[in-house]
Amino acid sequence: MKRVGFGLFLAAVAYVSSAWAQPPGSKEFNGHTGLVFSVAFSPDGKVLATGSFDNTVKLWDFAAAKELHVLKGHTAQVYGVAYNKDGTLLATGSADKMIRTWDPRDGKSLKELKGHTELVSAVTFSPADDKTLASGSADKSVKLWDAKEGKELKTLGSHKESVYSVAFSPKGDLLASAGNDGAIKLWDVKAQKELKTLLLPVIVAKIEEPAKKEEKKEEKKKEEKKEAKKEEKKKEEKKKEEAKELRDAVTAVAFSPDGTQVLSVGFDKQLRFWSVADGKEVKALPPTPDDLFGLAVSRDGKRVATAGYGGSLRVYDLPGGKEVFKDHLKGWITYCITFTPDGKALVTGHEKKGGAGVVLVTPLK
């Protein structure tokens, strides 16, 4: 699945596999009636938040695998969930074009953040304070918000296509955004401006030669034929120009623990490491079997995990990138991933046969 428009991306995530296997995890969280697209732990690690295409967010007592609250208010699919630094706020982004904030202690709705004109695909809080929120949207923009006040601070800028992911650096001074245009943008949060753009390699696209015109034509159509050839040539030149800029979508980004590198995954099926200092690619790990949707760094900063759409799970050591764990959740389409707070297991969001959502926990061997 190469670079696609957001409509096709949505169609892709709505696909249901015909081959279903029993969940291999030690825990299974059921209750959503739509696929689970996002997961996030509270700062104290006790509560798991899950965002679903059933338009709700659920808060779970992770140790007991017990549902605590169901957050209702969005009128369309929930794409992103994020806790703030002190755990007093939860932010959610939805296809209803809105960001909502909630009190995770009682599940009450607090603020509605309006400003995006298309679905909100990603939200994340700054680690520098308890209120600065960043968001990315299908309207191609990246925004900063004061989540406590419910006010937009700044539209930092935009991508050429839909934004799929946003991530703050460990100090909160930088923000990375990524999207369907195959670009990763780095933003200076304090100065509220773009610093640099990191680009995935161009996809090698085959340009088909124009079909040969029939040689025999009536005399009166000669001029029309000449004009048609000119137009065909123009179209082919345009195709070649577009092919030069065709790149795989970047579906998720994260910073390395020391903030010197940006990690990315996407439809290129690879985990890539980028230098923040010069914007150049440092390394790209071997491709996984399927397109990558999920990316997470462990809390201790020692490992990074990736999740493939077809169920492939990988864990690598940081900073070296050596593979230390590999698994395949056969038959389970995977949309998101995070480490458990102790780093001993992976938590992933899925879709069951029939469309219901499920969260699986896979212990790291």
Short mmCIF file of C-alpha atoms in Angstrom, two decimals:
data_model
loop_
_atom_site.label_atom_id
_atom_site.label_comp_id
_atom_site.label_asym_id
_atom_site.label_seq_id
_atom_site.Cartn_x
_atom_site.Cartn_y
_atom_site.Cartn_z
CA MET A 1 0.00 0.00 0.00
CA LYS A 2 1.85 3.01 -1.24
CA ARG A 3 1.11 6.66 -0.83
CA VAL A 4 -2.64 7.14 -0.85
CA GLY A 5 -5.22 9.84 -0.32
CA PHE A 6 -6.83 10.07 3.11
CA GLY A 7 -10.07 8.58 1.82
CA LEU A 8 -8.25 5.44 0.69
CA PHE A 9 -6.32 5.41 3.96
CA LEU A 10 -9.64 5.30 5.82
CA ALA A 11 -10.85 2.53 3.54
CA ALA A 12 -7.70 0.60 4.35
CA VAL A 13 -8.16 0.84 8.10
CA ALA A 14 -11.77 -0.26 7.76
CA TYR A 15 -10.74 -3.56 6.12
CA VAL A 16 -11.52 -6.70 8.10
CA SER A 17 -9.38 -9.83 7.75
CA SER A 18 -11.02 -13.09 6.85
CA ALA A 19 -8.40 -15.15 8.72
CA TRP A 20 -8.83 -14.82 12.48
CA ALA A 21 -6.70 -16.40 15.17
CA GLN A 22 -7.02 -16.54 18.94
CA PRO A 23 -5.30 -13.59 20.64
CA PRO A 24 -1.83 -14.60 21.86
CA GLY A 25 -1.65 -12.00 24.63
CA SER A 26 -1.85 -12.52 28.36
CA LYS A 27 -4.67 -9.95 28.49
CA GLU A 28 -7.50 -8.99 26.20
CA PHE A 29 -9.58 -5.83 26.57
CA ASN A 30 -13.03 -6.08 24.98
CA GLY A 31 -15.89 -3.61 24.95
CA HIS A 32 -15.46 -1.34 21.93
CA THR A 33 -17.90 -1.94 19.09
CA GLY A 34 -15.50 -0.40 16.56
CA LEU A 35 -11.81 -0.94 15.83
CA VAL A 36 -9.27 0.45 18.32
CA PHE A 37 -7.09 3.03 16.58
CA SER A 38 -5.14 4.54 19.50
CA VAL A 39 -3.85 3.58 22.95
CA ALA A 40 -2.11 5.57 25.71
CA PHE A 41 -1.14 4.96 29.33
CA SER A 42 -1.61 7.47 32.12
CA PRO A 43 1.65 8.89 33.56
CA ASP A 44 1.36 6.65 36.63
CA GLY A 45 0.86 3.62 34.37
CA LYS A 46 -2.32 2.49 36.08
CA VAL A 47 -4.90 3.49 33.47
CA LEU A 48 -5.03 2.65 29.76
CA ALA A 49 -6.97 4.93 27.41
CA THR A 50 -8.28 3.50 24.12
CA GLY A 51 -9.76 5.46 21.21
CA SER A 52 -12.15 3.70 18.87
CA PHE A 53 -14.11 4.00 15.66
CA ASP A 54 -17.26 3.51 17.77
CA ASN A 55 -16.84 7.25 18.59
CA THR A 56 -15.90 6.59 22.22
CA VAL A 57 -12.85 6.53 24.45
CA LYS A 58 -12.58 3.96 27.20
CA LEU A 59 -10.46 4.18 30.34
CA TRP A 60 -9.34 0.87 31.83
CA ASP A 61 -7.80 -0.25 35.10
CA PHE A 62 -4.91 -1.96 33.36
CA ALA A 63 -3.90 -4.37 36.13
CA ALA A 64 -7.47 -5.61 36.57
CA ALA A 65 -8.40 -5.32 32.86
CA LYS A 66 -11.54 -3.56 34.11
CA GLU A 67 -13.41 -0.75 32.37
CA LEU A 68 -13.52 2.44 34.47
CA HIS A 69 -15.14 5.09 32.26
CA VAL A 70 -16.61 5.48 28.79
CA LEU A 71 -16.03 8.97 27.38
CA LYS A 72 -18.85 10.00 25.07
CA GLY A 73 -19.11 13.25 23.14
CA HIS A 74 -17.42 12.77 19.79
CA THR A 75 -19.82 12.27 16.90
CA ALA A 76 -17.37 10.37 14.67
CA GLN A 77 -14.40 8.00 14.88
CA VAL A 78 -11.73 8.72 17.51
CA TYR A 79 -8.22 8.71 16.07
CA GLY A 80 -5.93 10.01 18.79
CA VAL A 81 -5.68 9.89 22.60
CA ALA A 82 -3.03 11.52 24.80
CA TYR A 83 -2.43 12.26 28.49
CA ASN A 84 -0.78 15.45 29.69
CA LYS A 85 2.33 15.48 31.88
CA ASP A 86 0.64 15.26 35.28
CA GLY A 87 -2.26 13.05 34.20
CA THR A 88 -4.97 15.63 34.91
CA LEU A 89 -6.02 15.98 31.27
CA LEU A 90 -6.79 13.60 28.45
CA ALA A 91 -7.05 14.93 24.89
CA THR A 92 -8.80 13.15 22.02
CA GLY A 93 -8.92 13.86 18.29
CA SER A 94 -11.77 12.76 16.05
CA ALA A 95 -13.17 12.60 12.55
CA ASP A 96 -15.79 15.10 13.75
CA LYS A 97 -13.01 17.72 13.23
CA MET A 98 -12.82 18.40 16.95
CA ILE A 99 -10.39 17.95 19.82
CA ARG A 100 -11.92 17.31 23.22
CA THR A 101 -10.30 17.42 26.65
CA TRP A 102 -11.49 15.29 29.57
CA ASP A 103 -10.84 14.84 33.26
CA PRO A 104 -9.61 11.24 33.28
CA ARG A 105 -10.31 10.91 37.00
CA ASP A 106 -14.07 11.03 36.54
CA GLY A 107 -14.45 10.89 32.73
CA LYS A 108 -16.12 14.29 32.47
CA SER A 109 -15.84 16.38 29.31
CA LEU A 110 -14.02 19.70 29.82
CA LYS A 111 -13.29 21.67 26.62
CA GLU A 112 -14.00 21.54 22.90
CA LEU A 113 -11.07 22.74 20.77
CA LYS A 114 -12.33 23.88 17.39
CA GLY A 115 -10.18 25.01 14.49
CA HIS A 116 -9.40 22.08 12.22
CA THR A 117 -11.54 21.81 9.10
CA GLU A 118 -11.07 18.06 8.58
CA LEU A 119 -10.63 15.04 10.83
CA VAL A 120 -8.05 15.31 13.63
CA SER A 121 -5.72 12.35 13.18
CA ALA A 122 -3.19 12.91 15.98
CA VAL A 123 -2.81 14.68 19.33
CA THR A 124 0.10 14.84 21.78
CA PHE A 125 0.96 16.83 24.91
CA SER A 126 4.26 18.57 25.50
CA PRO A 127 6.48 17.05 28.21
CA ALA A 128 7.56 20.59 29.16
CA ASP A 129 4.26 21.58 30.81
CA ASP A 130 0.79 20.28 31.57
CA LYS A 131 -1.20 22.24 28.98
CA THR A 132 0.52 22.61 25.59
CA LEU A 133 -1.07 20.31 23.02
CA ALA A 134 -0.11 19.67 19.38
CA SER A 135 -2.43 18.29 16.73
CA GLY A 136 -2.30 17.11 13.14
CA SER A 137 -5.19 16.85 10.72
CA ALA A 138 -6.43 15.75 7.32
CA ASP A 139 -6.73 19.46 6.58
CA LYS A 140 -2.89 19.25 6.26
CA SER A 141 -2.22 21.60 9.17
CA VAL A 142 -0.24 21.31 12.41
CA LYS A 143 -1.55 23.33 15.36
CA LEU A 144 -0.55 24.22 18.92
CA TRP A 145 -3.17 24.66 21.66
CA ASP A 146 -3.52 25.71 25.28
CA ALA A 147 -5.53 22.66 26.27
CA LYS A 148 -6.52 23.98 29.70
CA GLU A 149 -7.97 27.17 28.25
CA GLY A 150 -9.27 25.44 25.14
CA LYS A 151 -7.63 28.02 22.87
CA GLU A 152 -5.57 27.70 19.70
CA LEU A 153 -2.10 29.19 20.11
CA LYS A 154 -0.78 28.91 16.58
CA THR A 155 -1.13 27.13 13.27
CA LEU A 156 2.52 26.23 12.79
CA GLY A 157 2.16 25.42 9.11
CA SER A 158 1.09 22.61 6.86
CA HIS A 159 2.08 19.56 4.87
CA LYS A 160 1.21 19.02 1.21
CA GLU A 161 -1.18 16.27 2.24
CA SER A 162 -2.88 14.87 5.36
CA VAL A 163 -0.94 14.84 8.64
CA TYR A 164 -0.89 11.43 10.35
CA SER A 165 1.38 11.90 13.38
CA VAL A 166 2.83 14.52 15.74
CA ALA A 167 5.47 14.07 18.48
CA PHE A 168 7.30 16.35 20.90
CA SER A 169 11.02 16.05 21.66
CA PRO A 170 11.93 14.98 25.24
CA LYS A 171 12.46 18.61 26.30
CA GLY A 172 9.39 19.85 24.43
CA ASP A 173 11.38 22.40 22.45
CA LEU A 174 10.82 20.65 19.12
CA LEU A 175 7.80 19.12 17.44
CA ALA A 176 7.89 16.58 14.62
CA SER A 177 4.97 16.03 12.25
CA ALA A 178 4.55 13.51 9.44
CA GLY A 179 2.01 12.61 6.83
CA ASN A 180 0.84 11.27 3.52
CA ASP A 181 3.27 13.47 1.56
CA GLY A 182 6.23 11.36 2.75
CA ALA A 183 7.63 14.32 4.68
CA ILE A 184 8.66 14.81 8.30
CA LYS A 185 8.69 18.41 9.41
CA LEU A 186 10.56 19.73 12.46
CA TRP A 187 9.14 22.77 14.22
CA ASP A 188 10.64 25.14 16.80
CA VAL A 189 7.91 25.23 19.45
CA LYS A 190 9.01 28.44 21.20
CA ALA A 191 9.60 30.39 17.98
CA GLN A 192 6.55 28.69 16.42
CA LYS A 193 8.23 28.19 13.06
CA GLU A 194 9.40 25.39 10.76
CA LEU A 195 13.06 24.43 11.03
CA LYS A 196 13.52 21.77 8.35
CA THR A 197 11.82 19.11 6.25
CA LEU A 198 13.00 15.49 6.10
CA LEU A 199 11.92 13.57 3.01
CA LEU A 200 11.58 9.85 2.41
CA PRO A 201 13.22 8.50 -0.75
CA VAL A 202 11.25 8.95 -3.95
CA ILE A 203 9.30 5.90 -5.07
CA VAL A 204 10.61 4.57 -8.38
CA ALA A 205 7.57 4.86 -10.59
CA LYS A 206 7.27 3.34 -14.03
CA ILE A 207 6.00 5.82 -16.60
CA GLU A 208 4.02 4.17 -19.32
CA GLU A 209 4.83 5.22 -22.84
CA PRO A 210 2.00 6.90 -24.78
CA ALA A 211 0.04 4.52 -26.93
CA LYS A 212 1.00 4.72 -30.56
CA LYS A 213 -1.50 6.46 -32.76
CA GLU A 214 -2.89 4.68 -35.74
CA GLU A 215 -0.88 5.53 -38.79
CA LYS A 216 -3.74 5.67 -41.23
CA LYS A 217 -6.03 8.61 -40.73
CA GLU A 218 -8.14 10.58 -43.01
CA GLU A 219 -6.54 13.73 -44.37
CA LYS A 220 -8.97 16.06 -42.62
CA LYS A 221 -7.91 14.71 -39.19
CA LYS A 222 -4.20 15.32 -39.58
CA GLU A 223 -4.26 18.56 -37.67
CA GLU A 224 -6.32 17.04 -34.90
CA LYS A 225 -3.79 14.24 -34.63
CA LYS A 226 -0.92 16.67 -34.28
CA GLU A 227 -2.72 18.51 -31.51
CA ALA A 228 -3.55 15.24 -29.76
CA LYS A 229 0.12 14.24 -29.79
CA LYS A 230 1.09 17.56 -28.29
CA GLU A 231 -1.43 17.12 -25.49
CA GLU A 232 -0.30 13.54 -24.89
CA LYS A 233 3.29 14.68 -24.62
CA LYS A 234 2.32 17.33 -22.09
CA LYS A 235 0.50 14.74 -19.99
CA GLU A 236 3.51 12.42 -19.99
CA GLU A 237 5.81 15.23 -18.94
CA LYS A 238 3.44 16.04 -16.10
CA LYS A 239 3.42 12.39 -15.01
CA LYS A 240 7.20 12.35 -14.92
CA GLU A 241 7.28 15.49 -12.80
CA GLU A 242 4.74 14.05 -10.37
CA ALA A 243 6.69 10.78 -10.16
CA LYS A 244 9.77 12.70 -9.05
CA GLU A 245 7.89 13.72 -5.88
CA LEU A 246 6.01 10.48 -5.15
CA ARG A 247 6.90 9.16 -1.68
CA ASP A 248 5.49 6.60 0.73
CA ALA A 249 3.32 7.94 3.55
CA VAL A 250 4.86 8.39 7.00
CA THR A 251 2.30 7.11 9.51
CA ALA A 252 4.12 7.67 12.83
CA VAL A 253 7.08 9.59 14.27
CA ALA A 254 8.86 9.71 17.63
CA PHE A 255 12.03 11.21 19.07
CA SER A 256 14.94 9.23 20.45
CA PRO A 257 15.36 9.53 24.24
CA ASP A 258 18.25 11.99 23.89
CA GLY A 259 16.37 14.10 21.34
CA THR A 260 19.11 13.90 18.71
CA GLN A 261 17.18 11.68 16.31
CA VAL A 262 13.69 11.29 14.90
CA LEU A 263 12.33 7.80 14.28
CA SER A 264 9.74 7.16 11.59
CA VAL A 265 7.64 4.34 10.12
CA GLY A 266 5.16 4.18 7.29
CA PHE A 267 4.11 2.53 4.07
CA ASP A 268 7.78 2.01 3.17
CA LYS A 269 7.65 -0.83 5.77
CA GLN A 270 10.85 0.41 7.42
CA LEU A 271 11.96 1.97 10.69
CA ARG A 272 14.13 4.95 9.81
CA PHE A 273 16.45 7.04 11.96
CA TRP A 274 16.99 10.73 11.13
CA SER A 275 19.46 13.29 12.48
CA VAL A 276 17.75 16.31 14.05
CA ALA A 277 20.88 18.41 13.57
CA ASP A 278 21.15 18.15 9.77
CA GLY A 279 17.88 16.47 8.77
CA LYS A 280 19.65 13.58 7.07
CA GLU A 281 18.77 9.91 7.31
CA VAL A 282 21.13 8.06 9.65
CA LYS A 283 19.95 4.51 8.94
CA ALA A 284 16.99 2.47 7.69
CA LEU A 285 16.33 -0.99 9.11
CA PRO A 286 15.35 -3.91 6.83
CA PRO A 287 11.70 -3.85 5.67
CA THR A 288 9.04 -5.66 7.68
CA PRO A 289 6.40 -7.85 5.96
CA ASP A 290 3.72 -5.18 5.89
CA ASP A 291 3.00 -1.45 6.08
CA LEU A 292 3.81 0.01 9.49
CA PHE A 293 1.15 1.92 11.43
CA GLY A 294 2.47 1.81 15.01
CA LEU A 295 5.62 3.22 16.66
CA ALA A 296 6.49 3.47 20.36
CA VAL A 297 9.55 4.13 22.53
CA SER A 298 9.71 2.44 25.93
CA ARG A 299 9.59 4.63 29.03
CA ASP A 300 13.18 3.77 29.97
CA GLY A 301 14.27 4.85 26.48
CA LYS A 302 16.08 1.59 25.78
CA ARG A 303 13.80 0.10 23.14
CA VAL A 304 11.55 1.01 20.22
CA ALA A 305 8.63 -1.06 18.92
CA THR A 306 6.85 -1.10 15.56
CA ALA A 307 3.50 -2.59 14.56
CA GLY A 308 2.57 -3.66 11.05
CA TYR A 309 -0.90 -3.48 9.57
CA GLY A 310 -0.80 -7.23 8.96
CA GLY A 311 0.13 -8.01 12.57
CA SER A 312 3.95 -7.96 12.49
CA LEU A 313 5.51 -6.80 15.78
CA ARG A 314 9.16 -5.83 16.14
CA VAL A 315 11.23 -4.52 19.05
CA TYR A 316 14.70 -3.02 18.62
CA ASP A 317 17.38 -1.88 21.03
CA LEU A 318 18.16 1.82 21.17
CA PRO A 319 20.30 3.43 20.04
CA GLY A 320 21.78 0.64 17.91
CA GLY A 321 18.63 -0.66 16.26
CA LYS A 322 19.35 -4.36 16.86
CA GLU A 323 16.22 -6.52 16.63
CA VAL A 324 15.50 -8.18 20.00
CA PHE A 325 11.91 -9.39 19.55
CA LYS A 326 9.76 -10.52 16.64
CA ASP A 327 6.19 -11.80 16.52
CA HIS A 328 3.27 -12.04 14.13
CA LEU A 329 -0.30 -11.64 15.33
CA LYS A 330 -1.74 -13.71 12.53
CA GLY A 331 -5.15 -12.54 11.43
CA TRP A 332 -5.12 -9.44 13.65
CA ILE A 333 -5.01 -6.11 11.81
CA THR A 334 -2.92 -3.78 13.97
CA TYR A 335 -3.44 -0.02 14.15
CA CYS A 336 -1.40 1.17 17.13
CA ILE A 337 1.17 0.09 19.70
CA THR A 338 2.68 1.11 23.02
CA PHE A 339 4.87 -0.48 25.68
CA THR A 340 3.46 -1.33 29.08
CA PRO A 341 4.97 1.06 31.68
CA ASP A 342 7.36 -1.64 32.94
CA GLY A 343 8.50 -2.36 29.36
CA LYS A 344 7.74 -6.08 29.66
CA ALA A 345 4.90 -6.27 27.14
CA LEU A 346 3.37 -4.62 24.07
CA VAL A 347 -0.17 -3.26 23.96
CA THR A 348 -1.81 -3.13 20.53
CA GLY A 349 -5.18 -2.02 19.13
CA HIS A 350 -7.13 -4.21 16.68
CA GLU A 351 -10.39 -5.05 14.99
CA LYS A 352 -12.26 -8.28 15.59
CA LYS A 353 -14.28 -10.17 13.02
CA GLY A 354 -17.55 -8.31 12.73
CA GLY A 355 -15.98 -4.92 13.41
CA ALA A 356 -15.65 -4.91 17.20
CA GLY A 357 -12.48 -3.50 18.73
CA VAL A 358 -10.03 -5.32 20.95
CA VAL A 359 -6.78 -4.51 22.75
CA LEU A 360 -4.20 -7.27 23.07
CA VAL A 361 -1.23 -7.54 25.41
CA THR A 362 1.78 -9.44 24.06
CA PRO A 363 4.50 -10.33 26.60
CA LEU A 364 8.08 -9.78 25.42
CA LYS A 365 9.92 -13.08 25.57
#
